[in-house]
PDB file of C-alpha atoms in Angstrom:
ATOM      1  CA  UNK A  27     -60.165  -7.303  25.748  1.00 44.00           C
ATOM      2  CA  UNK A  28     -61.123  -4.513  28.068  1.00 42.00           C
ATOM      3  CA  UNK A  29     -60.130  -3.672  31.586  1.00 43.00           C
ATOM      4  CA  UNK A  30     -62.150  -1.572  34.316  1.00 40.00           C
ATOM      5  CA  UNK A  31     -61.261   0.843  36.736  1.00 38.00           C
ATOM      6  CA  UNK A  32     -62.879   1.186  40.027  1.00 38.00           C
ATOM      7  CA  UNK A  33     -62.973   4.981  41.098  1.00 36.00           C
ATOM      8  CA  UNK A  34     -65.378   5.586  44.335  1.00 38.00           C
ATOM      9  CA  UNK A  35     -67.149   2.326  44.152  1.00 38.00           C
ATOM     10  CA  UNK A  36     -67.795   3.151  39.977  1.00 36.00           C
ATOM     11  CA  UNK A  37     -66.903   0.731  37.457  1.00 36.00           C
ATOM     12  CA  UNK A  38     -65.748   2.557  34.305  1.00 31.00           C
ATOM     13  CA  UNK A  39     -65.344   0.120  31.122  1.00 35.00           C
ATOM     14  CA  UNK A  40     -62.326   1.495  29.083  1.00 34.00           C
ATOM     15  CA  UNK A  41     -60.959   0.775  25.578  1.00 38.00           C
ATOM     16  CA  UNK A  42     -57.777  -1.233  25.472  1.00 42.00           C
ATOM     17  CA  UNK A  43     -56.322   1.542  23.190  1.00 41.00           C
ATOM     18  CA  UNK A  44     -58.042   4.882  24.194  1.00 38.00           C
ATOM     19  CA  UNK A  45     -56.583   7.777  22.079  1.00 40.00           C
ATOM     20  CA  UNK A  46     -56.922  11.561  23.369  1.00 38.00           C
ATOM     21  CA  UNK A  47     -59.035  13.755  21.328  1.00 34.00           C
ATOM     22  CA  UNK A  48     -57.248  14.949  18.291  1.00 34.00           C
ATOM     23  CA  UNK A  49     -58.053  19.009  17.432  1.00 34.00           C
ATOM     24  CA  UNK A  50     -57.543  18.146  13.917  1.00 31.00           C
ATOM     25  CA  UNK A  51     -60.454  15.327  13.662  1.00 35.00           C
ATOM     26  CA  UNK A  52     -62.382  17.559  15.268  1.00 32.00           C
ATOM     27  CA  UNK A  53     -61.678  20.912  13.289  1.00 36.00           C
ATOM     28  CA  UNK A  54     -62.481  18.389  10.063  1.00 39.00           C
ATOM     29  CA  UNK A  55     -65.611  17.692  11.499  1.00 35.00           C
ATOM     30  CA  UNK A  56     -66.356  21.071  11.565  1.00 36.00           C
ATOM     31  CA  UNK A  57     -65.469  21.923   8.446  1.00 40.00           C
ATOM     32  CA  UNK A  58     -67.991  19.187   7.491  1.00 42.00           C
ATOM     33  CA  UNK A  59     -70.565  20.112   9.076  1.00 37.00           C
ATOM     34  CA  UNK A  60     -69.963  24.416   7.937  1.00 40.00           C
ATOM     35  CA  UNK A  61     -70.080  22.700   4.356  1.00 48.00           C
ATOM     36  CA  UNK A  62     -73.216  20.940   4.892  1.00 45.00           C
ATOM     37  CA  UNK A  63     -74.956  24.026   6.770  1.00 44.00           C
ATOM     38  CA  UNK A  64     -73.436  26.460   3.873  1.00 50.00           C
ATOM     39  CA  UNK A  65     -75.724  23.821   1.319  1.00 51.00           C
ATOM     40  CA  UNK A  66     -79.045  24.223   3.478  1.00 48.00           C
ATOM     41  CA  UNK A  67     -78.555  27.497   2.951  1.00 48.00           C
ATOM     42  CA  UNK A  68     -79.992  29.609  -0.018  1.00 48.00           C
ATOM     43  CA  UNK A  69     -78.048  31.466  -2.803  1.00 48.00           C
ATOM     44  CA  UNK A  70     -78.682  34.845  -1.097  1.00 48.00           C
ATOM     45  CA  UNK A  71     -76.711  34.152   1.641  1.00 52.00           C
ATOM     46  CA  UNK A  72     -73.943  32.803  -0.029  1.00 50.00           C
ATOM     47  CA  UNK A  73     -72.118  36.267  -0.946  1.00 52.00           C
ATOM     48  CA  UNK A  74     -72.078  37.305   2.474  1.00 53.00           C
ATOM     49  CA  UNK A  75     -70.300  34.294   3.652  1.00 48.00           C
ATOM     50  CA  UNK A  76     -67.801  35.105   1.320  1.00 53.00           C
ATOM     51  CA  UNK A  77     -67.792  38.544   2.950  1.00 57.00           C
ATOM     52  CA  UNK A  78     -67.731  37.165   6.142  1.00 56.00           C
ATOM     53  CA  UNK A  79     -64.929  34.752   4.539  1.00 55.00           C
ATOM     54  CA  UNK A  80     -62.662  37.512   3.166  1.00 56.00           C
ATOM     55  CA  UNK A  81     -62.941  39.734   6.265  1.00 58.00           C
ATOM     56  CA  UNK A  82     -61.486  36.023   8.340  1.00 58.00           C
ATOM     57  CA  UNK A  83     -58.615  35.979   5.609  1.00 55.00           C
ATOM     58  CA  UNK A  84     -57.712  39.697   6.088  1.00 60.00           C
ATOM     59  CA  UNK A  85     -57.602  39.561   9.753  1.00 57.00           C
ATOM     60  CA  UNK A  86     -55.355  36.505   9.879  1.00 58.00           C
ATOM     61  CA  UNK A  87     -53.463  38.167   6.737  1.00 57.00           C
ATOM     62  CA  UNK A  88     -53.038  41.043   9.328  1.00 62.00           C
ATOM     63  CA  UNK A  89     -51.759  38.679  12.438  1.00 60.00           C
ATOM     64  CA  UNK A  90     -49.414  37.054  10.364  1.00 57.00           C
ATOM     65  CA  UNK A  91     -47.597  40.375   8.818  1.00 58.00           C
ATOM     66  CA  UNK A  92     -47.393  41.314  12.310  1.00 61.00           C
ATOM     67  CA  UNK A  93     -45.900  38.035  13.571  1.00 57.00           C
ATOM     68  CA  UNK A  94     -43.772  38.447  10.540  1.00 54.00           C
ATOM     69  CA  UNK A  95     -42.741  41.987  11.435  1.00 60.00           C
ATOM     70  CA  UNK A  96     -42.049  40.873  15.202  1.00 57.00           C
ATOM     71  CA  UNK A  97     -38.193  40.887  15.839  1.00 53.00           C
ATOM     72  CA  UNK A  98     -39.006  37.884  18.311  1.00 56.00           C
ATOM     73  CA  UNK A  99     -39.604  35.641  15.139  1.00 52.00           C
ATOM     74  CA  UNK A 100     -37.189  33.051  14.697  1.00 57.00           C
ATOM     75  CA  UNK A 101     -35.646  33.496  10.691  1.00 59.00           C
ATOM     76  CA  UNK A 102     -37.137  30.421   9.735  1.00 60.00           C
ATOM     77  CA  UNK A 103     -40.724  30.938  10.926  1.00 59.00           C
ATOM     78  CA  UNK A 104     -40.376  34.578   9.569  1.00 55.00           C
ATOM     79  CA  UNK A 105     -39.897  32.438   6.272  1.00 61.00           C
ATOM     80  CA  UNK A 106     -43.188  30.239   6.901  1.00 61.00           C
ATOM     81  CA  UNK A 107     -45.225  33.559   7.678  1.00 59.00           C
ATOM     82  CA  UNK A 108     -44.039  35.436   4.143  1.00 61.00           C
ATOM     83  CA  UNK A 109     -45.285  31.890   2.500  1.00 62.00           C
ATOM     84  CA  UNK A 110     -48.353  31.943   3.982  1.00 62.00           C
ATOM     85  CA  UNK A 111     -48.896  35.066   3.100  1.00 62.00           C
ATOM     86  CA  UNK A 112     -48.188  34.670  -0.475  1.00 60.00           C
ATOM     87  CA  UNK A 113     -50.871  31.778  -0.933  1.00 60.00           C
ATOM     88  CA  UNK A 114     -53.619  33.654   1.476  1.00 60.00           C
ATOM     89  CA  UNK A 115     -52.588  36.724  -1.583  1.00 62.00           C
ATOM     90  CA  UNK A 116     -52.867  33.972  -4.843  1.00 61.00           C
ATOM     91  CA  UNK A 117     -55.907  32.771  -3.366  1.00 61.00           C
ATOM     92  CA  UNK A 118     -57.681  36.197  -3.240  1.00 66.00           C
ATOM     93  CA  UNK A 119     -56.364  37.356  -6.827  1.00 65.00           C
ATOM     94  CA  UNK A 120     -57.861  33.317  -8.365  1.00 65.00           C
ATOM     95  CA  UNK A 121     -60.706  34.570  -6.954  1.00 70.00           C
ATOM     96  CA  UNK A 122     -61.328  37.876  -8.382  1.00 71.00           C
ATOM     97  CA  UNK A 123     -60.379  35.937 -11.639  1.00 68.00           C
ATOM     98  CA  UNK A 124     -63.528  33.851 -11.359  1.00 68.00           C
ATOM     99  CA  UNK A 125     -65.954  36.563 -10.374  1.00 73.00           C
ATOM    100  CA  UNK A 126     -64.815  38.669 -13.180  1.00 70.00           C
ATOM    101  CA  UNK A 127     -65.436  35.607 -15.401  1.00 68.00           C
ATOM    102  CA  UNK A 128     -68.734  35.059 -13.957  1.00 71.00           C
ATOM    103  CA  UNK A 129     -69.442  38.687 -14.687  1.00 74.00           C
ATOM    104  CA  UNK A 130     -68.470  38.528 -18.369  1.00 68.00           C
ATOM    105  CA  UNK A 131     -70.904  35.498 -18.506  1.00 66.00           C
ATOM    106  CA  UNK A 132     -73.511  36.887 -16.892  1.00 74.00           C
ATOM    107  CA  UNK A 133     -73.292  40.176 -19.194  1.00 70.00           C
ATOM    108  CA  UNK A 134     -73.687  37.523 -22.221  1.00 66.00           C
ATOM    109  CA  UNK A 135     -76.240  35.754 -21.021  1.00 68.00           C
ATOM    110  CA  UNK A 136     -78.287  38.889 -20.413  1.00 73.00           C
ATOM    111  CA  UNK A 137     -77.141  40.648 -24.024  1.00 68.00           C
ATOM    112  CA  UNK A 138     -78.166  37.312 -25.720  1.00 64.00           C
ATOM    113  CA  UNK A 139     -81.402  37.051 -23.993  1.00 67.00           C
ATOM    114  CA  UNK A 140     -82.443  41.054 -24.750  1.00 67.00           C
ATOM    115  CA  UNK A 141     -81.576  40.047 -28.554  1.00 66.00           C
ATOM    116  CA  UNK A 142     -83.936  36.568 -28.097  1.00 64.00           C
ATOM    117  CA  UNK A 143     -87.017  39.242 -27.115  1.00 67.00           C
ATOM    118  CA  UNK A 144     -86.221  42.033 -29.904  1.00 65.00           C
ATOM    119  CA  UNK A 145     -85.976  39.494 -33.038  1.00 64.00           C
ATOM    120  CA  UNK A 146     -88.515  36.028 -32.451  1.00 59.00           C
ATOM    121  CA  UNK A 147     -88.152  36.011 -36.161  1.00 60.00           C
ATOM    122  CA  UNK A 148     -84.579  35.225 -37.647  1.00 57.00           C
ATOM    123  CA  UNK A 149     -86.027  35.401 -41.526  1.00 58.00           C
ATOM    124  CA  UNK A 150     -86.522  39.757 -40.898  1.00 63.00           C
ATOM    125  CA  UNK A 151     -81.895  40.124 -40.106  1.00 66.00           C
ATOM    126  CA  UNK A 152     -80.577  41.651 -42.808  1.00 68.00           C
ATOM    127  CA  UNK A 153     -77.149  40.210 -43.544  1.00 73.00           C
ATOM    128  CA  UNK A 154     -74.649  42.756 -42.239  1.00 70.00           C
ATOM    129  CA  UNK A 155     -76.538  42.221 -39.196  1.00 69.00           C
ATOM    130  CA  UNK A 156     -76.138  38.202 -39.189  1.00 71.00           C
ATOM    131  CA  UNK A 157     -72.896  38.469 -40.116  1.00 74.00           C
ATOM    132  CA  UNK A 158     -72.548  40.629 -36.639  1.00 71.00           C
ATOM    133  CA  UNK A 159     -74.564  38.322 -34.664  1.00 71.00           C
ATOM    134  CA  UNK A 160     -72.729  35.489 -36.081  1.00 73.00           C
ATOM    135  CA  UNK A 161     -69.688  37.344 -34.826  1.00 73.00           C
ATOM    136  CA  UNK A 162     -70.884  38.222 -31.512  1.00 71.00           C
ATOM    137  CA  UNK A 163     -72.343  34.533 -30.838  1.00 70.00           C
ATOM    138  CA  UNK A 164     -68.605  33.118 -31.736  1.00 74.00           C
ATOM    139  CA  UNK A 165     -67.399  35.750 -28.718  1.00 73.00           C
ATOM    140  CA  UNK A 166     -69.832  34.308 -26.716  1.00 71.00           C
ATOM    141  CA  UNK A 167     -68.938  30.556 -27.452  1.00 72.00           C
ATOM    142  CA  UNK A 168     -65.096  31.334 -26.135  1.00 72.00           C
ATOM    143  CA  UNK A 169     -66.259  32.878 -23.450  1.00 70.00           C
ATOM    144  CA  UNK A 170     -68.187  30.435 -22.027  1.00 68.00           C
ATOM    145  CA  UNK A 171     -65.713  27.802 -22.860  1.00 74.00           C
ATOM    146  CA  UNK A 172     -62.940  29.848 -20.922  1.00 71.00           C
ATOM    147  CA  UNK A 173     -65.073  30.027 -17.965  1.00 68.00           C
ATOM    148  CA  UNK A 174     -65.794  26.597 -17.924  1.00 70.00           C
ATOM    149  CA  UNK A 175     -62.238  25.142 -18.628  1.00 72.00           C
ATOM    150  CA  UNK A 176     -61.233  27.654 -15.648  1.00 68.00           C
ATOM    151  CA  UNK A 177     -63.542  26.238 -13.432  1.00 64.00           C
ATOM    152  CA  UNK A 178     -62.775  22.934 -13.976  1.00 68.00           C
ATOM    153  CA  UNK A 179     -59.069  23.413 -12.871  1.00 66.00           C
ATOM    154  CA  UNK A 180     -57.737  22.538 -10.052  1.00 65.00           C
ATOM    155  CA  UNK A 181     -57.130  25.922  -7.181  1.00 61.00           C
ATOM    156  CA  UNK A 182     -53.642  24.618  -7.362  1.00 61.00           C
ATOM    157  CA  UNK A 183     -53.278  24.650 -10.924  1.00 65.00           C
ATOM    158  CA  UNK A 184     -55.566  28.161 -11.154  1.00 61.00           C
ATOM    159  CA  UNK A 185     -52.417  29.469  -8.631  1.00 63.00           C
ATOM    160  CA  UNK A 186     -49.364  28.090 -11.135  1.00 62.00           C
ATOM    161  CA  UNK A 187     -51.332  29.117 -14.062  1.00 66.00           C
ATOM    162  CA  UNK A 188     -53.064  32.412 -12.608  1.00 67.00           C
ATOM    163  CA  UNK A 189     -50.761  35.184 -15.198  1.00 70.00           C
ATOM    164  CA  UNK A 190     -51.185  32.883 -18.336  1.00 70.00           C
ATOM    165  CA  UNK A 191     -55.576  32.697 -17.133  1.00 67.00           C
ATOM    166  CA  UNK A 192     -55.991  35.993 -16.552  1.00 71.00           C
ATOM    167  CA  UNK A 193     -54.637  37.063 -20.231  1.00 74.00           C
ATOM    168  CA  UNK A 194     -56.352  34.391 -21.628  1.00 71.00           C
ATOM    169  CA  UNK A 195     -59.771  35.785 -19.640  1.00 71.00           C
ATOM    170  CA  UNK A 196     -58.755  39.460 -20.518  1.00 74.00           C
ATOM    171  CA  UNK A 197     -58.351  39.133 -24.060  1.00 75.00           C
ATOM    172  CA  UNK A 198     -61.290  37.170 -24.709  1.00 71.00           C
ATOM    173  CA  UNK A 199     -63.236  40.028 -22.825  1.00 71.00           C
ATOM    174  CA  UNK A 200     -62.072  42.410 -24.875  1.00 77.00           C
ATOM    175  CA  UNK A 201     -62.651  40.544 -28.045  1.00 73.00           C
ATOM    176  CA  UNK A 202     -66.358  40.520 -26.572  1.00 71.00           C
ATOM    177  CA  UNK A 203     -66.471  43.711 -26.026  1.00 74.00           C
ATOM    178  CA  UNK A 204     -65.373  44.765 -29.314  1.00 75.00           C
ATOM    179  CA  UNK A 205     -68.009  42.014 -30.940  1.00 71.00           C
ATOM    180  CA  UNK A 206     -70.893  44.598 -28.805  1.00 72.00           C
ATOM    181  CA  UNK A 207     -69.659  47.323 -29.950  1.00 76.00           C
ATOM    182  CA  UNK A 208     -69.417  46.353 -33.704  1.00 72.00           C
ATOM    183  CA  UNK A 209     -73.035  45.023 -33.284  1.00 72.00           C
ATOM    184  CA  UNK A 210     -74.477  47.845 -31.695  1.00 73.00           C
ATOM    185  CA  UNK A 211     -72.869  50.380 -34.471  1.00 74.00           C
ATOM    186  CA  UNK A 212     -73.639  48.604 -37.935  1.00 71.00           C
ATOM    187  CA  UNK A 213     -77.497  47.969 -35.624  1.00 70.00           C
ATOM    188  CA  UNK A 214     -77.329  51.994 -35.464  1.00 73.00           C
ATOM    189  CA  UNK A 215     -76.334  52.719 -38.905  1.00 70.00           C
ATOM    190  CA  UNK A 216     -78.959  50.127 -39.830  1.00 70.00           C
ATOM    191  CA  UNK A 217     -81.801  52.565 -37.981  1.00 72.00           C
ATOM    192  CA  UNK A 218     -80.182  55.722 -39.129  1.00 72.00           C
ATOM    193  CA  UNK A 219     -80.705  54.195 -43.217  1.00 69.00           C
ATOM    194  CA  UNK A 220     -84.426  53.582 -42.460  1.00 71.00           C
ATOM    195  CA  UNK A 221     -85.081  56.759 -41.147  1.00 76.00           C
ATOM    196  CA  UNK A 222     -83.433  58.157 -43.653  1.00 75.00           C
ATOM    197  CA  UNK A 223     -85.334  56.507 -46.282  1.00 75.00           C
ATOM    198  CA  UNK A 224     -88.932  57.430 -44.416  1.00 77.00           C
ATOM    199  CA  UNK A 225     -87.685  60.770 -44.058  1.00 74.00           C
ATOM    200  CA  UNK A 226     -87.554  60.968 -48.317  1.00 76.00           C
ATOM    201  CA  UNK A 227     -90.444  59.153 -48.885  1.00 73.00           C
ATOM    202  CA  UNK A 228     -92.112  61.199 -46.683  1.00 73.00           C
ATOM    203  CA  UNK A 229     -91.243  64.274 -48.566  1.00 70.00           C
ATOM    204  CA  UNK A 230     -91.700  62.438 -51.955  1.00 71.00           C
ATOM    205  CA  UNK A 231     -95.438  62.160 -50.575  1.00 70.00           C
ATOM    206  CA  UNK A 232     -95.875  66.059 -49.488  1.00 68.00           C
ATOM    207  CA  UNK A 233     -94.695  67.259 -53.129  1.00 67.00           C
ATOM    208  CA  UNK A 234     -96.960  64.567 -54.588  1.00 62.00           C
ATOM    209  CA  UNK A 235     -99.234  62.774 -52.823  1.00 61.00           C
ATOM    210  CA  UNK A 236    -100.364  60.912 -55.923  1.00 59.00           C
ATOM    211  CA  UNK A 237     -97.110  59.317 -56.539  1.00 53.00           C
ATOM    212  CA  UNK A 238     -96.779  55.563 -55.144  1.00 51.00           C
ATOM    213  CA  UNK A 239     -93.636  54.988 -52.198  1.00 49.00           C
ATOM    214  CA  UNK A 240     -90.905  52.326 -54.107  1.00 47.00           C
ATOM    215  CA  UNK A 241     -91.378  50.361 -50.748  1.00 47.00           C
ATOM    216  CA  UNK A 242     -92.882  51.145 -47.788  1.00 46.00           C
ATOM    217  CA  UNK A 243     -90.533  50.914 -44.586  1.00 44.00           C
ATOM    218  CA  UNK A 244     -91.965  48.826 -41.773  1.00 46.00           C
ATOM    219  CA  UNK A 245     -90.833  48.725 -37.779  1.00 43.00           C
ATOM    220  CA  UNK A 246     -90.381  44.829 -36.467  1.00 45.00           C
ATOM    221  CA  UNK A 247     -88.753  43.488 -33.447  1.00 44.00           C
ATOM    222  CA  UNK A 248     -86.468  46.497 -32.365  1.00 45.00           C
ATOM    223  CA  UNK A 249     -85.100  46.679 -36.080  1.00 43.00           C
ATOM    224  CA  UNK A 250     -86.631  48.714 -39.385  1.00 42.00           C
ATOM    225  CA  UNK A 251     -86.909  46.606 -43.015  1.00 44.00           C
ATOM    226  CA  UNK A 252     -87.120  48.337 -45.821  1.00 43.00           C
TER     227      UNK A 252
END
């Protein structure tokens, strides 16, 4: 059924139930349609909307310490504010969790990728080398698994969890850090050997240059084999 209302000689046809605008429909259809503009947008633009994002949560951060701090504020409200301040604070601190996650990825993507270009051939690692590699691609393994069971969390969960994550996050950095280190030393003392050994033969050759070098040292992919 609908009914009509004549207003200056216009007919207006009317719903039989017509509801008022509701702020909240409408704020979620902005929200969808800021999601879908943030997709049609490229990569390069998405750091500064997280800029833009943080600066939004500091300023409201700052409005609702001052409410909080107004003696006007009823007790209970006061209570409200300090909550809402807590989460807007959680929120910030799961997200420096992921981009320092993200980071650590990135950093083992790029190591792995410099090693890819400096040894094509796997037959030319000597073993204390492998046995470095196969240590720093076991590193890399639990960090990328950390990441991605992080990820996968719920924020809520990320929030309850956030102390027990960010140990788990820290320690495995460290443990990758350690596996770099430990590569790039025994790589070092690996170099320092074959110079050393050119560096004799070499003088073997100026006392006699008639006597024949044991083994000639040669230079391949970054990494000397004697």
């Amino acid at each position: 059924m609908q009914r009509t209302s004549a207003v200056h000689d216009a007919v207006f046809t009317l719903p039989d139930n017509p509801r008022k605008p509701s702020r909240f429909r409408l704020g979620s259809i902005g929200l969808k349609l800021l999601s879908k503009s943030n997709k049609r947008k490229k990569r390069s633009n998405e750091s500064s909307f997280s800029g833009a994002c943080r600066s939004t949560a500091a300023v409201a951060e700052l409005g609702v310490r001052a409410l909080q701090d107004s003696s006007d504020v009823c007790p209970p409200l006061k209570s409200a504010l300090g909550l809402i301040c807590h989460v807007i604070n959680l929120l910030e601190e799961v997200k420096d969790i992921e981009e320092k996650a993200e980071r650590t990825q990135m950093k083992a993507f790029r190591l792995l990728d410099d090693l890819a270009k400096q040894i094509p051939d796997e037959t030319i690692i000597p073993q204390d080398l492998a046995i470095a590699l196969k240590d720093l691609s076991d590193k890399f393994q639990e960090v990328i698994y950390r990441i991605t069971t992080l990820r996968k969390k719920s924020v809520f969960t990320r929030i309850v969890r956030k102390k027990s994550h960010t140990s788990q996050l820290t320690l495995c950095m460290r443990h990758l850090d350690d596996a770099i280190e430990s590569f790039k030393i025994r790589s070092q003392v690996r170099i320092e050997l074959a110079m050393q050994k050119i560096s004799t033969q070499s003088a073997i050759s100026a006392v006699d240059p008639g006597a024949s070098p044991l083994a000639r040292p040669t230079f391949r992919a970054g990494y000397f084999t004697c």
